[in-house]
Short mmCIF file of C-alpha atoms in Angstrom, two decimals:
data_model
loop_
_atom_site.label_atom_id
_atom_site.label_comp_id
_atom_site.label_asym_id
_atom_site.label_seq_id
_atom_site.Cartn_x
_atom_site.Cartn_y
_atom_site.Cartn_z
CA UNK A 279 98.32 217.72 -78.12
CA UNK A 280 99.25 221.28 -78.57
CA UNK A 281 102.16 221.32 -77.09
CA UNK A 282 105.85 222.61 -78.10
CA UNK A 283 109.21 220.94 -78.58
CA UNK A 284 112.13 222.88 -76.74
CA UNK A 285 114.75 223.78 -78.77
CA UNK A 286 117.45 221.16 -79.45
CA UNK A 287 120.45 221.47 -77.98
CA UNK A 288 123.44 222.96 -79.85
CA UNK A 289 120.62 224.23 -82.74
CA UNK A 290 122.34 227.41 -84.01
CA UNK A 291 120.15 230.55 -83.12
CA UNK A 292 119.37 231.53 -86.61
CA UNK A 293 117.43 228.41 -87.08
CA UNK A 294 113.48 227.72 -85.74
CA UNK A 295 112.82 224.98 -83.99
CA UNK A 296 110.61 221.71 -84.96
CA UNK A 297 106.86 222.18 -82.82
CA UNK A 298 104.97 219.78 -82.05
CA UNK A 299 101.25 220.68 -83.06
CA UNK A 300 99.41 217.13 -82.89
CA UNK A 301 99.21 213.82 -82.46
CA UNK A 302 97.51 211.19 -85.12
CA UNK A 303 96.56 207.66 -83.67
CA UNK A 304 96.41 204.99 -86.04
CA UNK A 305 94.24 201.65 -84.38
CA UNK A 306 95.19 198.80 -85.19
CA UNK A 307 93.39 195.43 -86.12
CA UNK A 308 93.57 191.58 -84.42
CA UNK A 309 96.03 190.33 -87.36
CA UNK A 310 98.33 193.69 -87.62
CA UNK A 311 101.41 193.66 -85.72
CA UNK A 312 102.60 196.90 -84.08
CA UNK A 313 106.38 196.08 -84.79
CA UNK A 314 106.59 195.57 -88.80
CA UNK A 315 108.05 196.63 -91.65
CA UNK A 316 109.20 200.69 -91.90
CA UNK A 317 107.58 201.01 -95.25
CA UNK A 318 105.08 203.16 -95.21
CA UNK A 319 103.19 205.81 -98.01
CA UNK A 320 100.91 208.36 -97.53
CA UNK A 321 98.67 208.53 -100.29
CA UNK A 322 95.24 211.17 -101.03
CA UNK A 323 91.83 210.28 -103.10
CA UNK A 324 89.21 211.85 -103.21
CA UNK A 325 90.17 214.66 -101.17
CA UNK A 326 90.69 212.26 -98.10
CA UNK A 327 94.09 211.37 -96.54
CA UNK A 328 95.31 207.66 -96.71
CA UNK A 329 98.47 205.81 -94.91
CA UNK A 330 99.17 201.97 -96.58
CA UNK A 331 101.96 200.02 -94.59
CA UNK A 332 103.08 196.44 -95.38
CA UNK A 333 102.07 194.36 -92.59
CA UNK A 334 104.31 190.90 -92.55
CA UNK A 335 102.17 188.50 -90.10
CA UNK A 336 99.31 188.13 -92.75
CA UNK A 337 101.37 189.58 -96.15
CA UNK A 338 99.14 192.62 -96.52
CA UNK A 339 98.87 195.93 -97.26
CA UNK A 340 96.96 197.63 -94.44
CA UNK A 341 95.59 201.02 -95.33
CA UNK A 342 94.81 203.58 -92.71
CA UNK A 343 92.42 206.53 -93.09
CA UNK A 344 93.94 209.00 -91.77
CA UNK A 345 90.28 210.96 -90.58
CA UNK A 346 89.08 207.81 -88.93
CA UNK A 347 92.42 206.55 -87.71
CA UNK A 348 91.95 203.33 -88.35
CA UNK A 349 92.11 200.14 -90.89
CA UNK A 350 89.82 200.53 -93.88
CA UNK A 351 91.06 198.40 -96.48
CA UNK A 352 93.52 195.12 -96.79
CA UNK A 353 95.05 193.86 -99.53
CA UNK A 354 95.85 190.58 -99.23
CA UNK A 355 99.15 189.19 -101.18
CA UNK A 356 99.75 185.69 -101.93
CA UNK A 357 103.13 184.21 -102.45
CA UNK A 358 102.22 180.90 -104.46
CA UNK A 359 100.31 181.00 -107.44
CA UNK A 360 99.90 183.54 -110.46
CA UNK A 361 99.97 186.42 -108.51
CA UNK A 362 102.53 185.60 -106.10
CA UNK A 363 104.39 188.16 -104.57
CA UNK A 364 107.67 186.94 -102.95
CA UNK A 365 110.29 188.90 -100.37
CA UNK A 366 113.47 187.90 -98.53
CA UNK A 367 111.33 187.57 -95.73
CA UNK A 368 107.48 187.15 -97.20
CA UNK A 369 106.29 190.74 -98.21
CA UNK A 370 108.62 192.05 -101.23
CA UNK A 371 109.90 195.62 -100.18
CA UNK A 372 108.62 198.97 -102.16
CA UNK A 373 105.51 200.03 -103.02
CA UNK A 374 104.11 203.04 -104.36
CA UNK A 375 100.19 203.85 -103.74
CA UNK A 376 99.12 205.36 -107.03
CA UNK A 377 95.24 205.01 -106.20
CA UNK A 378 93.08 202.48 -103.53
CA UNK A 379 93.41 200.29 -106.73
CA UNK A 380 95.95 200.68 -108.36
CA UNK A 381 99.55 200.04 -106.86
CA UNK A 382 103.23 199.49 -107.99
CA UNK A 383 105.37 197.15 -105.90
CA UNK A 384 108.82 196.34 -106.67
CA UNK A 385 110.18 192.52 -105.48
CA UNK A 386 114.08 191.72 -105.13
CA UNK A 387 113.45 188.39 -105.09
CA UNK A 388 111.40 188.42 -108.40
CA UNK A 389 113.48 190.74 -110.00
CA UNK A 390 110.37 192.59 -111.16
CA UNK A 391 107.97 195.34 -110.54
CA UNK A 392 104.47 194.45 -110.42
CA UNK A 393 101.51 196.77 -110.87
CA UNK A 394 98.27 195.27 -108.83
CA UNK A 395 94.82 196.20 -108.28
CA UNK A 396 93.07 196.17 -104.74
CA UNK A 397 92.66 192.28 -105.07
CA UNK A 398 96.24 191.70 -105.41
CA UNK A 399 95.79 191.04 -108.67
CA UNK A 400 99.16 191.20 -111.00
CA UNK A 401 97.87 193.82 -113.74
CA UNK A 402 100.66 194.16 -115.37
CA UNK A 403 104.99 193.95 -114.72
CA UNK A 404 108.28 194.74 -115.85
CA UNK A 405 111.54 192.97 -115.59
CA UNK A 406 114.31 194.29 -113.03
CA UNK A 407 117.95 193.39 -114.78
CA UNK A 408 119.99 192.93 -111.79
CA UNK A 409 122.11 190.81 -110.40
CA UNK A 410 122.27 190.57 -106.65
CA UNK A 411 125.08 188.33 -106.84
CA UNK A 412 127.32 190.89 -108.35
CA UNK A 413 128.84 194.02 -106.04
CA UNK A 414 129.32 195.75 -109.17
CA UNK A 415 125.21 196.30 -109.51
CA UNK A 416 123.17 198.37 -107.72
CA UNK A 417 120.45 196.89 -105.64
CA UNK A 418 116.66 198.20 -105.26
CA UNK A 419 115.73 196.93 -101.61
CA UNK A 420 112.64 199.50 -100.94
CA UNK A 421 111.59 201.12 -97.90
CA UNK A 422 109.77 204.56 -96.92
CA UNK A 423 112.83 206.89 -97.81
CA UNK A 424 113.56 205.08 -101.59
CA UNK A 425 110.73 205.58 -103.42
CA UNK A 426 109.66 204.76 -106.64
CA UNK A 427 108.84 207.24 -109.45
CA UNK A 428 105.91 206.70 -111.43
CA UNK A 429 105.11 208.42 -114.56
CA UNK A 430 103.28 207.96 -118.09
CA UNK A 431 106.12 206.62 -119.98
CA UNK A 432 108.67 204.84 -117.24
CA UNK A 433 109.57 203.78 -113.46
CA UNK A 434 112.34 205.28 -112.25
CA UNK A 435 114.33 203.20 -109.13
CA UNK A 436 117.35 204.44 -107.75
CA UNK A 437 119.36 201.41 -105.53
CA UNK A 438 122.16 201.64 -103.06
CA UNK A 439 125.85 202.49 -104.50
CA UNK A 440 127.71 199.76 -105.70
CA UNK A 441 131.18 198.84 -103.07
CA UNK A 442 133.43 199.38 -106.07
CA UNK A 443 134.19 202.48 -107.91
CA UNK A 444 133.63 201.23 -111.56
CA UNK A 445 130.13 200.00 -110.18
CA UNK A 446 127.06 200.42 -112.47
CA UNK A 447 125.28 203.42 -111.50
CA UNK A 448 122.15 203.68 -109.01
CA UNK A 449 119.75 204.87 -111.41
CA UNK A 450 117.33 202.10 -113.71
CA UNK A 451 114.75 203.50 -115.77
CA UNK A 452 111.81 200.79 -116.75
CA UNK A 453 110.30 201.78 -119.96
CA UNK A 454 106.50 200.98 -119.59
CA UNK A 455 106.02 200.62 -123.13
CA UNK A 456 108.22 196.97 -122.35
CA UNK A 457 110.01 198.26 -126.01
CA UNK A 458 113.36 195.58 -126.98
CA UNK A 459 115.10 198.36 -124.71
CA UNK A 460 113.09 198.01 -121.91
CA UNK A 461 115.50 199.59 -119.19
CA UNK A 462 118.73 201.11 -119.10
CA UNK A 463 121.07 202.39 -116.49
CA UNK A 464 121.10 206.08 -116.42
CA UNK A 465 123.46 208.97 -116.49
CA UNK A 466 126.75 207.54 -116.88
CA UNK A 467 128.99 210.04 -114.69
CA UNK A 468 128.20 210.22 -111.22
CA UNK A 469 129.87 212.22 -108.97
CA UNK A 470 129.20 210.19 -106.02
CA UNK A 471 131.36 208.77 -103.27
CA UNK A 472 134.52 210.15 -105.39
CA UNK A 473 136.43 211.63 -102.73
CA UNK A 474 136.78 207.82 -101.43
CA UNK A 475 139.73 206.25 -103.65
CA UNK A 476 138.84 202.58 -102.39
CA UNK A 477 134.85 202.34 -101.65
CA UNK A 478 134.88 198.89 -100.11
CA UNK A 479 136.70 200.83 -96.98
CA UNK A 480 133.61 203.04 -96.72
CA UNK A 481 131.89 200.26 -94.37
CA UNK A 482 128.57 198.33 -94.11
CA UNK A 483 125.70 198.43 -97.04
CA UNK A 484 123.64 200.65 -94.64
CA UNK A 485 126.92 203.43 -96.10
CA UNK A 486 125.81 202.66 -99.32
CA UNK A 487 122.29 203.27 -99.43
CA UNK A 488 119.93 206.23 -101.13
CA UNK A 489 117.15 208.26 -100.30
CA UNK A 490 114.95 210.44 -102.64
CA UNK A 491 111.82 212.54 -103.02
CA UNK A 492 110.57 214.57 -105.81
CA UNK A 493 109.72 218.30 -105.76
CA UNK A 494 106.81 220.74 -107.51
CA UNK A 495 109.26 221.03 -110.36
CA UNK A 496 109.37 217.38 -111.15
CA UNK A 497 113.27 217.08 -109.75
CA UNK A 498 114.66 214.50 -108.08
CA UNK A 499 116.48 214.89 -104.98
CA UNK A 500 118.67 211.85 -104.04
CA UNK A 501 120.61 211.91 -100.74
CA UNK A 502 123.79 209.52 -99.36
CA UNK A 503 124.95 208.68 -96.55
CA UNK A 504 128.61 209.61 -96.44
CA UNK A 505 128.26 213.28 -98.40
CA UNK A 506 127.27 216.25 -97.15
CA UNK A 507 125.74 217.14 -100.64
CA UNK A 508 122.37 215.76 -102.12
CA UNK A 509 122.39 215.19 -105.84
CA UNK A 510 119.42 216.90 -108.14
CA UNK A 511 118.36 215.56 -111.21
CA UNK A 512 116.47 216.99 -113.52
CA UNK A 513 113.64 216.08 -115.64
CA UNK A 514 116.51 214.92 -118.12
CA UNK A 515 117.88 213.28 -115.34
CA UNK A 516 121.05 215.72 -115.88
CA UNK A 517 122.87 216.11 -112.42
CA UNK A 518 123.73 219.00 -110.36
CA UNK A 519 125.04 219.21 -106.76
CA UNK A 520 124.57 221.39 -103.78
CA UNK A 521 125.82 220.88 -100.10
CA UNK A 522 123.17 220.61 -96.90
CA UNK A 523 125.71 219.88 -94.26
CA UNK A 524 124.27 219.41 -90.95
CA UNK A 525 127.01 221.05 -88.54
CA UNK A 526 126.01 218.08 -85.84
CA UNK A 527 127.50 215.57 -88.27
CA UNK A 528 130.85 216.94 -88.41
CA UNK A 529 133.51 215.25 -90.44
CA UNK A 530 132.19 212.34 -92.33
CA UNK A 531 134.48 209.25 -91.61
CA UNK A 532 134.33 206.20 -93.81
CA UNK A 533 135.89 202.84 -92.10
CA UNK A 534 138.86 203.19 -93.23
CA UNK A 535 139.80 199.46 -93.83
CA UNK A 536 139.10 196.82 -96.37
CA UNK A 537 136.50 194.78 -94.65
CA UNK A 538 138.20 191.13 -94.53
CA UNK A 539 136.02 188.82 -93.09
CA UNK A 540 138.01 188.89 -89.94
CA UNK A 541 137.67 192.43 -90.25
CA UNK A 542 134.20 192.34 -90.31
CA UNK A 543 133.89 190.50 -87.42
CA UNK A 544 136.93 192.96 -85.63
CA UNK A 545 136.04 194.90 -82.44
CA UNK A 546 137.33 198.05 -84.33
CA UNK A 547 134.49 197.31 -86.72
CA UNK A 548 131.75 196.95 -84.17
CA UNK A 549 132.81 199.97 -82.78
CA UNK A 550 132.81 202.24 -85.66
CA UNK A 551 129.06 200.38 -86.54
CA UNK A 552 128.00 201.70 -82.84
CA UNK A 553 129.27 205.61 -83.11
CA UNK A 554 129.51 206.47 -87.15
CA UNK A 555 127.42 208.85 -88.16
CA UNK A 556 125.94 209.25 -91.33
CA UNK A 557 122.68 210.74 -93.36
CA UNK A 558 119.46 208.90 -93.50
CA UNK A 559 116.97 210.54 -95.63
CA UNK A 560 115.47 213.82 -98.13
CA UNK A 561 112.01 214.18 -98.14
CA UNK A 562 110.29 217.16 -100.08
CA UNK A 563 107.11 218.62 -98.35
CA UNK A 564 104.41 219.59 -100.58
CA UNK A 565 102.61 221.37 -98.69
CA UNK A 566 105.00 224.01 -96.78
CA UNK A 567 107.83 223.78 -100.08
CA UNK A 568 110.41 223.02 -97.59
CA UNK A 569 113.26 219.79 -97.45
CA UNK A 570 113.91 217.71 -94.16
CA UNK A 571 117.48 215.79 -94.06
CA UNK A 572 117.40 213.30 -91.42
CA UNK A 573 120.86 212.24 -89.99
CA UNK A 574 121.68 209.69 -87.61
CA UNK A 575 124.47 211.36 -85.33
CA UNK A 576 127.99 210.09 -84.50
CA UNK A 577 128.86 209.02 -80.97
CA UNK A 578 131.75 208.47 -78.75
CA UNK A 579 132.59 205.11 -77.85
CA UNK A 580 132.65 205.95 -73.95
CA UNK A 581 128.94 207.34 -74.54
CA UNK A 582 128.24 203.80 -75.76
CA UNK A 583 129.36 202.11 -72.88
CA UNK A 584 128.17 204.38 -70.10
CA UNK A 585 124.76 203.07 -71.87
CA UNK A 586 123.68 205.17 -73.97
CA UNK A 587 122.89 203.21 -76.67
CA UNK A 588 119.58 204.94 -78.59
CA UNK A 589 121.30 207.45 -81.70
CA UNK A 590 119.89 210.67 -81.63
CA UNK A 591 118.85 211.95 -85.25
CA UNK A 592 118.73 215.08 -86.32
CA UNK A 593 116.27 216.88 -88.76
CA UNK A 594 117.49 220.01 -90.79
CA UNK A 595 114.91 221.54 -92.72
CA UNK A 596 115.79 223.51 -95.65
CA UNK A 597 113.72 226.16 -97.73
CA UNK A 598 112.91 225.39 -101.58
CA UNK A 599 116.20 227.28 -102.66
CA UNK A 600 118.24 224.53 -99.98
CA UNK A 601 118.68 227.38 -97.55
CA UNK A 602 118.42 226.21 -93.60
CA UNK A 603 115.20 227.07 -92.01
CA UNK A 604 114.64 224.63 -89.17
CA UNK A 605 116.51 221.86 -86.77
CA UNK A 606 114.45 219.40 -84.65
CA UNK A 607 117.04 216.51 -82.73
CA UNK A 608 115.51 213.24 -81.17
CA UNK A 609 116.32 210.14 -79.58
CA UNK A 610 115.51 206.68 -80.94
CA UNK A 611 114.13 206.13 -77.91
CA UNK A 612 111.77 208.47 -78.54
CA UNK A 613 110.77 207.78 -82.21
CA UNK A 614 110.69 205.68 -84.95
CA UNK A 615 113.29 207.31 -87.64
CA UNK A 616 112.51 204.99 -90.01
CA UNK A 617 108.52 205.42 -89.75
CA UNK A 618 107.96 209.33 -91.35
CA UNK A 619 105.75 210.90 -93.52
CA UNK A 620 104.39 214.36 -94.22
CA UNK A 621 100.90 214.89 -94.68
CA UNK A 622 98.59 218.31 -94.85
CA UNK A 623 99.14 218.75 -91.12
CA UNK A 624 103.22 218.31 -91.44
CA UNK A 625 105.93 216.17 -90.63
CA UNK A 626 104.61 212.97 -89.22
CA UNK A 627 107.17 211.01 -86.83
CA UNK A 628 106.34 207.49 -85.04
CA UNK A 629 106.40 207.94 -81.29
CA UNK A 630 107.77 204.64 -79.90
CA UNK A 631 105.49 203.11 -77.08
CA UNK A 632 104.85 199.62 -75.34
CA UNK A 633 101.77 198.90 -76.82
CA UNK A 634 100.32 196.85 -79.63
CA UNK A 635 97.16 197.86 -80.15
CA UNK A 636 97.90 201.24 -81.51
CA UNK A 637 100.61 203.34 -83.83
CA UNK A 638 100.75 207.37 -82.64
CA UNK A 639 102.32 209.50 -84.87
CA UNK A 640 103.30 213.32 -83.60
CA UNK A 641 103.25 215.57 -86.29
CA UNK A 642 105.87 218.56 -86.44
CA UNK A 643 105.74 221.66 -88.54
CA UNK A 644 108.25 224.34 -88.58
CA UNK A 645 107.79 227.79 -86.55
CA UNK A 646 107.15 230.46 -88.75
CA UNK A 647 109.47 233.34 -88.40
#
């Protein structure tokens, strides 16, 4: 494409803009639907660029080379059987591309994580001790922003905040070695979501969910949706805060109520569902060492009705010592917030269009100043 994004409104001088430098079209086959799951992961092998994405018509993986931009390989999942692989709705949620054969996927339903090979074969799996049931426990519902971490000795899952303050925390470590103490809950003290004295009025689960990525240094970077900080963890999994407010955002506001059931269903709830803003994801880039916080920004109720009803999200991108480098604002009309990934060429975003025959991706990289 080769052309540029203007600069956002309200971006503060000192920061570059978000360019857009090119355009990646993805084909798409007879049996994969162009509305599906946002749960994506870019993957390399062999020198060559891969993108896998669960594709719920047919239970599959579909994976993507990125060169050819099309479908190269399917992996085919069965739900009945030995090797069945069960979601809430058909296709369980996260998956992590280690290699073209060799892939973790983690199923709610099954309370497990599965390693499989190309076939869909079930390799090898580890039990998830959770209860679903219980607000007190975290849940591990997957998608592109909540990724698993794979290494030699454990699996490292970090779930959405539990409503209630004395909640277990977010953090499960699987021990691979499936030793009598094959998981634990890990650290203890949190500080997260402590400046709310009653959680349960912070509002719907989408408050309570976490996004992380992993940097060159092997930390963890886990962001929430109500705090302005992100929380780093190191490779002791010892935490340490810093604060990447995005100045669109504003004041955080929680909901302010216990949610009742008639509560839930309340016009004042609706409301605050419709114009709330909050943060939606950290993902590291590899390849240019900087950070991009995406944050889904609050709205006024009369905007609402006077139709505007697409959120506009806002990137900030932050160097590797969390300084602010870079702010790129779109509409949802415009793209996909939920379909990203960063490749060698840069920040890939969905571009939402009316056809089914194709996914385009824009890809983004920050002006150098």
């Amino acid at each position: 494409m080769g052309c540029q994004s203007p600069r956002s409104e309200g971006t503060p001088p000192s920061l570059a803009p978000l360019l857009v430098t090119d355009s990646l079209v993805l084909h798409l086959d007879a049996k994969t639907a162009y509305k599906t799951e946002d749960n994506i992961d870019y993957f390399t092998e062999g020198g060559k660029e891969y993108l896998a994405k669960f594709n719920r018509p047919d239970q599959s993986i579909k994976i993507f080379s990125i060169t050819l931009g099309k479908t190269i390989k399917t992996i085919n999942m069965s739900n009945t059987g030995p090797n069945a692989l069960v979601g809430m709705d058909g296709v369980p949620g996260n998956f992590k591309m280690i290699s073209m054969d060799s892939i973790m996927i983690y199923s709610a339903m099954q309370a497990k994580v599965f390693l499989i090979n190309s076939k869909a074969e079930i390799l090898d799996k580890w039990n998830v001790i959770t209860s679903r049931d219980e607000p007190k426990y975290p849940t591990f519902d997957g998608n592109t922003f909540s990724n698993m971490i794979i290494n030699k000795s454990s699996i490292l899952l970090i779930g959405s905040i539990s409503m209630y303050n004395d909640g277990e925390p977010p953090i499960l470590m699987l021990d691979k070695s499936h030793k009598e103490e094959g998981q634990k809950h890990i650290p203890k003290n949190l500080e997260i979501y402590d400046q709310f004295p009653d959680r349960i009025m912070v509002g719907s689960r989408e408050f309570f969910e976490s996004s992380n990525t992993m940097n060159d240094n092997g930390d963890i970077i886990v962001s929430f949706a109500l705090d302005d900080r992100v929380m780093i963890l190191n490779e002791n999994l010892e935490p340490s805060y810093t604060i990447l407010k995005n100045p669109k955002l504003g004041e955080l506001k929680p909901y302010g109520k216990p949610l009742t059931m008639d509560e839930y269903y309340s016009d004042r709830y609706y409301d605050f569902l419709l114009t709330a803003g909050r943060y939606e994801a950290i993902i590291f880039d590899p390849y240019r060492k900087v950070y991009y916080r995406l944050a889904s920004l609050p709205r006024t109720i009369s905007e609402v009705k006077q139709g505007h009803k697409s959120p506009d999200y806002s990137i900030m991108v932050y160097n590797e010592g969390f300084k602010p480098k870079a702010e790129y604002t779109f509409s949802l009309a415009d793209y996909n917030p939920r379909m990203i990934f960063v490749s060698r060429q840069g920040l890939n975003i969905m571009k939402q269009n009316d056809k089914e025959d194709y996914i385009t991706f824009h890809t983004f990289i920050t002006e150098t100043r």
